[in-house]
Amino acid sequence: KQEVTQIPAALSVPEGENLVLNCSFTDSAIYNLQWFRQDPGKGLTSLLLIQSSQREQTSGRLNASLDKSSGRSTLYIAASQPGDSATYLCAVGTITQGGSEKLVFGKGTKLTVNP
Amino acid sequence: EPEVTQTPSHQVTQMGQEVILRCVPISNHLYFYWYRQILGQKVEFLVSFYNNEISEKSEIFDDQFSVERPDGSNFTLKIRSTKLEDSAMYFCASSEWLTGTSYEQYFGPGTRLTVT
């Protein structure tokens, strides 16, 4: 059974700092990996999708890497801003027997960027 | 930009009552999903739906749950007889055709279900 772990559970940094969020998963037979942002009481906003054949994806100040063989992904946030404060979720996509995809989520890292 | 919408945003119901949560997926998407997040816990997969039938369901998705696409735009999750432990945020998601290249799942804002 796929298990996804995110470390740290919470992180507080000063504005402008570069930071790395970590995600690990137990089964390397994944289809893709998505990073999401969740604001308190809100839905999930997709940040980046990495296909299983890819090593990294970039979007603006965000860069996500994937090492399938070691079961790890990182989300790098450059020049953090107070608006980046949110919970960041890592989700691993696996193909089900029915041919659809399901996401298995980690518990998230709660990021606070202090002005 | 197209988005997944969900109604209501918050539903309060008494234990034993039936509830229907509604979702409008992105119009050209063909795969639909329900997930739930109990307060303080991980987001959990409930069910996926494709071509008017369930593609996969989790252990959580027992006989009390059902899904339906009653028309060309709506996708619903019904809980027949709610329990206290069904209190959670329920997220609907959708994605495009899955043919060897995976697509992002786009999530709605969620419905907070409170069972009293």
PDB file of C-alpha atoms in Angstrom:
ATOM      1  CA  LYS A   1       0.000   0.000   0.000  1.00  0.00           C
ATOM      2  CA  GLN A   2       1.392   3.370  -1.032  1.00  0.00           C
ATOM      3  CA  GLU A   3       2.285   5.673   1.850  1.00  0.00           C
ATOM      4  CA  VAL A   4       3.310   9.296   1.381  1.00  0.00           C
ATOM      5  CA  THR A   5       5.223  11.206   4.045  1.00  0.00           C
ATOM      6  CA  GLN A   6       6.050  14.894   4.128  1.00  0.00           C
ATOM      7  CA  ILE A   7       8.762  16.462   6.190  1.00  0.00           C
ATOM      8  CA  PRO A   8       8.756  18.838   7.949  1.00  0.00           C
ATOM      9  CA  ALA A   9       5.172  19.039   9.166  1.00  0.00           C
ATOM     10  CA  ALA A  10       5.575  22.785   9.675  1.00  0.00           C
ATOM     11  CA  LEU A  11       8.123  25.348   8.608  1.00  0.00           C
ATOM     12  CA  SER A  12       8.491  29.022   9.465  1.00  0.00           C
ATOM     13  CA  VAL A  13      10.902  31.192   7.489  1.00  0.00           C
ATOM     14  CA  PRO A  14      11.610  34.898   7.011  1.00  0.00           C
ATOM     15  CA  GLU A  15      10.565  36.533   3.780  1.00  0.00           C
ATOM     16  CA  GLY A  16      13.046  36.181   0.935  1.00  0.00           C
ATOM     17  CA  GLU A  17      14.453  32.844   2.039  1.00  0.00           C
ATOM     18  CA  ASN A  18      14.758  29.917  -0.356  1.00  0.00           C
ATOM     19  CA  LEU A  19      13.292  26.712   1.029  1.00  0.00           C
ATOM     20  CA  VAL A  20      12.806  23.039   0.292  1.00  0.00           C
ATOM     21  CA  LEU A  21       9.838  20.849   1.160  1.00  0.00           C
ATOM     22  CA  ASN A  22      10.300  17.097   1.148  1.00  0.00           C
ATOM     23  CA  CYS A  23       8.033  14.260   0.126  1.00  0.00           C
ATOM     24  CA  SER A  24       8.753  10.539   0.221  1.00  0.00           C
ATOM     25  CA  PHE A  25       6.709   7.589  -0.976  1.00  0.00           C
ATOM     26  CA  THR A  26       7.029   3.877  -0.341  1.00  0.00           C
ATOM     27  CA  ASP A  27       6.153   2.385  -3.754  1.00  0.00           C
ATOM     28  CA  SER A  28       8.165   3.616  -6.715  1.00  0.00           C
ATOM     29  CA  ALA A  29       5.580   2.350  -9.247  1.00  0.00           C
ATOM     30  CA  ILE A  30       3.940   5.738  -9.630  1.00  0.00           C
ATOM     31  CA  TYR A  31       2.322   7.344 -12.631  1.00  0.00           C
ATOM     32  CA  ASN A  32       2.959  10.931 -11.667  1.00  0.00           C
ATOM     33  CA  LEU A  33       3.374  13.232  -8.709  1.00  0.00           C
ATOM     34  CA  GLN A  34       1.483  16.446  -8.033  1.00  0.00           C
ATOM     35  CA  TRP A  35       2.203  19.241  -5.616  1.00  0.00           C
ATOM     36  CA  PHE A  36      -0.768  21.200  -4.316  1.00  0.00           C
ATOM     37  CA  ARG A  37      -1.289  24.262  -2.236  1.00  0.00           C
ATOM     38  CA  GLN A  38      -4.117  24.400   0.320  1.00  0.00           C
ATOM     39  CA  ASP A  39      -5.143  27.581   2.067  1.00  0.00           C
ATOM     40  CA  PRO A  40      -7.043  27.249   5.389  1.00  0.00           C
ATOM     41  CA  GLY A  41     -10.562  25.959   4.821  1.00  0.00           C
ATOM     42  CA  LYS A  42     -10.110  26.062   1.066  1.00  0.00           C
ATOM     43  CA  GLY A  43      -9.704  23.664  -1.816  1.00  0.00           C
ATOM     44  CA  LEU A  44      -6.571  22.309  -3.434  1.00  0.00           C
ATOM     45  CA  THR A  45      -4.700  24.328  -6.038  1.00  0.00           C
ATOM     46  CA  SER A  46      -2.443  22.305  -8.307  1.00  0.00           C
ATOM     47  CA  LEU A  47       1.052  23.783  -8.476  1.00  0.00           C
ATOM     48  CA  LEU A  48       3.082  21.294 -10.489  1.00  0.00           C
ATOM     49  CA  LEU A  49       2.635  17.894 -12.085  1.00  0.00           C
ATOM     50  CA  ILE A  50       5.671  15.706 -12.736  1.00  0.00           C
ATOM     51  CA  GLN A  51       5.224  12.707 -14.999  1.00  0.00           C
ATOM     52  CA  SER A  52       6.935   9.521 -13.839  1.00  0.00           C
ATOM     53  CA  SER A  53       9.398   9.824 -16.755  1.00  0.00           C
ATOM     54  CA  GLN A  54      10.429  13.350 -15.795  1.00  0.00           C
ATOM     55  CA  ARG A  55      13.024  14.499 -13.289  1.00  0.00           C
ATOM     56  CA  GLU A  56      11.755  18.003 -12.618  1.00  0.00           C
ATOM     57  CA  GLN A  57       9.228  20.689 -13.425  1.00  0.00           C
ATOM     58  CA  THR A  58       9.396  24.429 -12.982  1.00  0.00           C
ATOM     59  CA  SER A  59       6.745  27.096 -12.668  1.00  0.00           C
ATOM     60  CA  GLY A  60       7.845  30.599 -11.752  1.00  0.00           C
ATOM     61  CA  ARG A  61       9.555  30.491  -8.365  1.00  0.00           C
ATOM     62  CA  LEU A  62       8.667  26.831  -7.877  1.00  0.00           C
ATOM     63  CA  ASN A  63      10.751  23.857  -8.897  1.00  0.00           C
ATOM     64  CA  ALA A  64       9.785  20.286  -8.170  1.00  0.00           C
ATOM     65  CA  SER A  65      12.079  17.311  -8.590  1.00  0.00           C
ATOM     66  CA  LEU A  66      11.326  13.618  -8.694  1.00  0.00           C
ATOM     67  CA  ASP A  67      13.593  10.657  -7.958  1.00  0.00           C
ATOM     68  CA  LYS A  68      11.380   7.634  -8.472  1.00  0.00           C
ATOM     69  CA  SER A  69      13.993   5.056  -7.611  1.00  0.00           C
ATOM     70  CA  SER A  70      14.582   6.504  -4.175  1.00  0.00           C
ATOM     71  CA  GLY A  71      10.937   7.412  -3.644  1.00  0.00           C
ATOM     72  CA  ARG A  72      11.525  11.114  -3.146  1.00  0.00           C
ATOM     73  CA  SER A  73      10.340  14.457  -4.414  1.00  0.00           C
ATOM     74  CA  THR A  74      11.236  17.958  -3.362  1.00  0.00           C
ATOM     75  CA  LEU A  75       9.494  21.281  -3.868  1.00  0.00           C
ATOM     76  CA  TYR A  76      11.869  24.217  -3.978  1.00  0.00           C
ATOM     77  CA  ILE A  77      10.439  27.689  -3.412  1.00  0.00           C
ATOM     78  CA  ALA A  78      12.730  30.575  -4.299  1.00  0.00           C
ATOM     79  CA  ALA A  79      12.587  33.993  -2.680  1.00  0.00           C
ATOM     80  CA  SER A  80       9.638  33.147  -0.450  1.00  0.00           C
ATOM     81  CA  GLN A  81       6.894  35.734   0.127  1.00  0.00           C
ATOM     82  CA  PRO A  82       4.232  36.072   2.849  1.00  0.00           C
ATOM     83  CA  GLY A  83       1.648  35.128   0.210  1.00  0.00           C
ATOM     84  CA  ASP A  84       3.296  31.716  -0.048  1.00  0.00           C
ATOM     85  CA  SER A  85       2.029  30.891   3.445  1.00  0.00           C
ATOM     86  CA  ALA A  86      -0.183  27.824   3.090  1.00  0.00           C
ATOM     87  CA  THR A  87      -0.103  24.054   3.477  1.00  0.00           C
ATOM     88  CA  TYR A  88       1.705  22.264   0.673  1.00  0.00           C
ATOM     89  CA  LEU A  89       0.531  18.772  -0.193  1.00  0.00           C
ATOM     90  CA  CYS A  90       2.366  16.124  -2.129  1.00  0.00           C
ATOM     91  CA  ALA A  91       0.228  13.532  -3.936  1.00  0.00           C
ATOM     92  CA  VAL A  92       1.375  10.441  -5.786  1.00  0.00           C
ATOM     93  CA  GLY A  93      -0.670   9.230  -8.742  1.00  0.00           C
ATOM     94  CA  THR A  94      -1.160   5.519  -9.269  1.00  0.00           C
ATOM     95  CA  ILE A  95      -3.175   3.723 -11.921  1.00  0.00           C
ATOM     96  CA  THR A  96      -6.012   1.621 -10.575  1.00  0.00           C
ATOM     97  CA  GLN A  97      -7.175  -1.744 -11.874  1.00  0.00           C
ATOM     98  CA  GLY A  98     -10.089   0.066 -13.470  1.00  0.00           C
ATOM     99  CA  GLY A  99      -7.702   2.187 -15.543  1.00  0.00           C
ATOM    100  CA  SER A 100      -8.264   5.476 -13.786  1.00  0.00           C
ATOM    101  CA  GLU A 101      -5.830   7.319 -11.609  1.00  0.00           C
ATOM    102  CA  LYS A 102      -6.050   7.893  -7.903  1.00  0.00           C
ATOM    103  CA  LEU A 103      -3.954  10.238  -5.836  1.00  0.00           C
ATOM    104  CA  VAL A 104      -2.434   9.241  -2.504  1.00  0.00           C
ATOM    105  CA  PHE A 105      -1.706  12.300  -0.400  1.00  0.00           C
ATOM    106  CA  GLY A 106       0.788  13.184   2.254  1.00  0.00           C
ATOM    107  CA  LYS A 107      -0.324  15.092   5.307  1.00  0.00           C
ATOM    108  CA  GLY A 108       1.310  18.280   4.099  1.00  0.00           C
ATOM    109  CA  THR A 109       3.840  20.854   5.233  1.00  0.00           C
ATOM    110  CA  LYS A 110       2.408  24.003   6.759  1.00  0.00           C
ATOM    111  CA  LEU A 111       4.559  26.898   5.596  1.00  0.00           C
ATOM    112  CA  THR A 112       4.581  30.307   7.251  1.00  0.00           C
ATOM    113  CA  VAL A 113       6.579  33.090   5.630  1.00  0.00           C
ATOM    114  CA  ASN A 114       7.106  35.981   8.010  1.00  0.00           C
ATOM    115  CA  PRO A 115       7.383  39.549   6.672  1.00  0.00           C
TER     116      PRO A 115
ATOM    117  CA  GLU B   1      -9.975  29.690 -16.656  1.00  0.00           C
ATOM    118  CA  PRO B   2     -12.269  26.653 -16.357  1.00  0.00           C
ATOM    119  CA  GLU B   3     -12.743  25.386 -12.817  1.00  0.00           C
ATOM    120  CA  VAL B   4     -14.501  22.691 -10.862  1.00  0.00           C
ATOM    121  CA  THR B   5     -17.401  24.011  -8.803  1.00  0.00           C
ATOM    122  CA  GLN B   6     -19.134  22.410  -5.828  1.00  0.00           C
ATOM    123  CA  THR B   7     -22.360  23.089  -3.979  1.00  0.00           C
ATOM    124  CA  PRO B   8     -23.170  23.657  -1.229  1.00  0.00           C
ATOM    125  CA  SER B   9     -20.034  25.045   0.382  1.00  0.00           C
ATOM    126  CA  HIS B  10     -21.254  23.909   3.790  1.00  0.00           C
ATOM    127  CA  GLN B  11     -23.905  21.317   4.667  1.00  0.00           C
ATOM    128  CA  VAL B  12     -25.114  20.543   8.153  1.00  0.00           C
ATOM    129  CA  THR B  13     -27.206  17.431   8.603  1.00  0.00           C
ATOM    130  CA  GLN B  14     -28.424  15.150  11.352  1.00  0.00           C
ATOM    131  CA  MET B  15     -27.135  11.639  11.794  1.00  0.00           C
ATOM    132  CA  GLY B  16     -29.115   9.172   9.695  1.00  0.00           C
ATOM    133  CA  GLN B  17     -30.162  11.715   7.087  1.00  0.00           C
ATOM    134  CA  GLU B  18     -29.324  11.469   3.397  1.00  0.00           C
ATOM    135  CA  VAL B  19     -27.153  14.120   1.798  1.00  0.00           C
ATOM    136  CA  ILE B  20     -26.255  14.842  -1.805  1.00  0.00           C
ATOM    137  CA  LEU B  21     -23.133  16.777  -2.613  1.00  0.00           C
ATOM    138  CA  ARG B  22     -22.972  18.322  -6.047  1.00  0.00           C
ATOM    139  CA  CYS B  23     -20.109  19.046  -8.394  1.00  0.00           C
ATOM    140  CA  VAL B  24     -19.763  20.495 -11.864  1.00  0.00           C
ATOM    141  CA  PRO B  25     -16.514  19.197 -13.374  1.00  0.00           C
ATOM    142  CA  ILE B  26     -14.573  21.015 -16.085  1.00  0.00           C
ATOM    143  CA  SER B  27     -16.566  20.597 -19.278  1.00  0.00           C
ATOM    144  CA  ASN B  28     -14.129  18.647 -21.488  1.00  0.00           C
ATOM    145  CA  HIS B  29     -12.945  16.348 -18.707  1.00  0.00           C
ATOM    146  CA  LEU B  30     -13.909  12.706 -18.750  1.00  0.00           C
ATOM    147  CA  TYR B  31     -12.644  11.370 -15.394  1.00  0.00           C
ATOM    148  CA  PHE B  32     -14.302  12.431 -12.157  1.00  0.00           C
ATOM    149  CA  TYR B  33     -13.300  11.819  -8.584  1.00  0.00           C
ATOM    150  CA  TRP B  34     -14.383  12.322  -4.997  1.00  0.00           C
ATOM    151  CA  TYR B  35     -11.932  12.698  -2.152  1.00  0.00           C
ATOM    152  CA  ARG B  36     -12.485  13.594   1.475  1.00  0.00           C
ATOM    153  CA  GLN B  37     -10.423  15.202   4.198  1.00  0.00           C
ATOM    154  CA  ILE B  38     -11.344  14.707   7.823  1.00  0.00           C
ATOM    155  CA  LEU B  39     -10.193  17.664   9.898  1.00  0.00           C
ATOM    156  CA  GLY B  40      -6.474  17.420  10.605  1.00  0.00           C
ATOM    157  CA  GLN B  41      -6.008  14.323   8.480  1.00  0.00           C
ATOM    158  CA  LYS B  42      -4.817  13.466   4.987  1.00  0.00           C
ATOM    159  CA  VAL B  43      -6.903  13.865   1.865  1.00  0.00           C
ATOM    160  CA  GLU B  44      -8.257  10.384   1.038  1.00  0.00           C
ATOM    161  CA  PHE B  45      -9.442   8.954  -2.280  1.00  0.00           C
ATOM    162  CA  LEU B  46     -13.059   7.783  -2.290  1.00  0.00           C
ATOM    163  CA  VAL B  47     -14.032   6.944  -5.857  1.00  0.00           C
ATOM    164  CA  SER B  48     -13.266   7.530  -9.517  1.00  0.00           C
ATOM    165  CA  PHE B  49     -15.875   7.586 -12.282  1.00  0.00           C
ATOM    166  CA  TYR B  50     -15.545   7.235 -16.039  1.00  0.00           C
ATOM    167  CA  ASN B  51     -17.949   6.535 -18.872  1.00  0.00           C
ATOM    168  CA  ASN B  52     -20.917   6.552 -16.512  1.00  0.00           C
ATOM    169  CA  GLU B  53     -19.588   3.934 -14.173  1.00  0.00           C
ATOM    170  CA  ILE B  54     -17.348   3.595 -11.164  1.00  0.00           C
ATOM    171  CA  SER B  55     -13.776   2.904 -12.205  1.00  0.00           C
ATOM    172  CA  GLU B  56     -12.324   2.429  -8.742  1.00  0.00           C
ATOM    173  CA  LYS B  57     -13.500   2.817  -5.172  1.00  0.00           C
ATOM    174  CA  SER B  58     -11.703   2.761  -1.866  1.00  0.00           C
ATOM    175  CA  GLU B  59     -12.504   0.785   1.262  1.00  0.00           C
ATOM    176  CA  ILE B  60     -14.188   3.890   2.635  1.00  0.00           C
ATOM    177  CA  PHE B  61     -16.710   3.921  -0.223  1.00  0.00           C
ATOM    178  CA  ASP B  62     -19.143   1.382   1.189  1.00  0.00           C
ATOM    179  CA  ASP B  63     -22.816   0.777   0.416  1.00  0.00           C
ATOM    180  CA  GLN B  64     -23.783   4.032   2.106  1.00  0.00           C
ATOM    181  CA  PHE B  65     -22.106   5.968  -0.688  1.00  0.00           C
ATOM    182  CA  SER B  66     -23.124   6.296  -4.311  1.00  0.00           C
ATOM    183  CA  VAL B  67     -22.162   8.517  -7.222  1.00  0.00           C
ATOM    184  CA  GLU B  68     -24.082   9.582 -10.254  1.00  0.00           C
ATOM    185  CA  ARG B  69     -23.804  11.753 -13.321  1.00  0.00           C
ATOM    186  CA  PRO B  70     -27.462  12.655 -13.711  1.00  0.00           C
ATOM    187  CA  ASP B  71     -26.938  14.914 -16.734  1.00  0.00           C
ATOM    188  CA  GLY B  72     -24.155  16.182 -18.945  1.00  0.00           C
ATOM    189  CA  SER B  73     -22.697  18.542 -16.398  1.00  0.00           C
ATOM    190  CA  ASN B  74     -23.321  17.459 -12.809  1.00  0.00           C
ATOM    191  CA  PHE B  75     -21.575  14.780 -10.776  1.00  0.00           C
ATOM    192  CA  THR B  76     -23.035  13.912  -7.391  1.00  0.00           C
ATOM    193  CA  LEU B  77     -22.017  12.044  -4.253  1.00  0.00           C
ATOM    194  CA  LYS B  78     -24.837  10.678  -2.132  1.00  0.00           C
ATOM    195  CA  ILE B  79     -24.482   9.457   1.426  1.00  0.00           C
ATOM    196  CA  ARG B  80     -27.588   7.480   2.283  1.00  0.00           C
ATOM    197  CA  SER B  81     -27.537   7.515   6.076  1.00  0.00           C
ATOM    198  CA  THR B  82     -24.940   9.860   7.469  1.00  0.00           C
ATOM    199  CA  LYS B  83     -22.822   9.032  10.499  1.00  0.00           C
ATOM    200  CA  LEU B  84     -20.867  11.352  12.771  1.00  0.00           C
ATOM    201  CA  GLU B  85     -17.632  10.059  11.243  1.00  0.00           C
ATOM    202  CA  ASP B  86     -18.745  11.242   7.791  1.00  0.00           C
ATOM    203  CA  SER B  87     -18.072  14.809   8.908  1.00  0.00           C
ATOM    204  CA  ALA B  88     -15.314  16.017   6.602  1.00  0.00           C
ATOM    205  CA  MET B  89     -14.479  18.249   3.683  1.00  0.00           C
ATOM    206  CA  TYR B  90     -15.458  16.526   0.452  1.00  0.00           C
ATOM    207  CA  PHE B  91     -13.568  17.449  -2.692  1.00  0.00           C
ATOM    208  CA  CYS B  92     -14.613  16.765  -6.252  1.00  0.00           C
ATOM    209  CA  ALA B  93     -11.931  16.582  -8.937  1.00  0.00           C
ATOM    210  CA  SER B  94     -11.795  16.016 -12.672  1.00  0.00           C
ATOM    211  CA  SER B  95      -9.166  15.282 -15.280  1.00  0.00           C
ATOM    212  CA  GLU B  96      -8.905  14.830 -19.032  1.00  0.00           C
ATOM    213  CA  TRP B  97      -8.661  11.540 -20.899  1.00  0.00           C
ATOM    214  CA  LEU B  98      -5.969   9.257 -19.515  1.00  0.00           C
ATOM    215  CA  THR B  99      -4.225   7.569 -22.440  1.00  0.00           C
ATOM    216  CA  GLY B 100      -0.680   6.874 -21.430  1.00  0.00           C
ATOM    217  CA  THR B 101      -0.040  10.496 -20.589  1.00  0.00           C
ATOM    218  CA  SER B 102      -1.368  11.521 -17.239  1.00  0.00           C
ATOM    219  CA  TYR B 103      -3.165  14.745 -16.715  1.00  0.00           C
ATOM    220  CA  GLU B 104      -3.548  16.936 -13.691  1.00  0.00           C
ATOM    221  CA  GLN B 105      -6.513  16.450 -11.462  1.00  0.00           C
ATOM    222  CA  TYR B 106      -8.281  19.741 -10.870  1.00  0.00           C
ATOM    223  CA  PHE B 107     -10.025  20.097  -7.544  1.00  0.00           C
ATOM    224  CA  GLY B 108     -13.109  22.003  -6.538  1.00  0.00           C
ATOM    225  CA  PRO B 109     -13.298  24.227  -3.445  1.00  0.00           C
ATOM    226  CA  GLY B 110     -14.919  21.488  -1.385  1.00  0.00           C
ATOM    227  CA  THR B 111     -18.114  20.973   0.582  1.00  0.00           C
ATOM    228  CA  ARG B 112     -17.758  20.942   4.345  1.00  0.00           C
ATOM    229  CA  LEU B 113     -20.170  18.321   5.683  1.00  0.00           C
ATOM    230  CA  THR B 114     -21.029  18.487   9.360  1.00  0.00           C
ATOM    231  CA  VAL B 115     -23.061  15.623  10.821  1.00  0.00           C
ATOM    232  CA  THR B 116     -24.625  16.308  14.202  1.00  0.00           C
TER     233      THR B 116
END
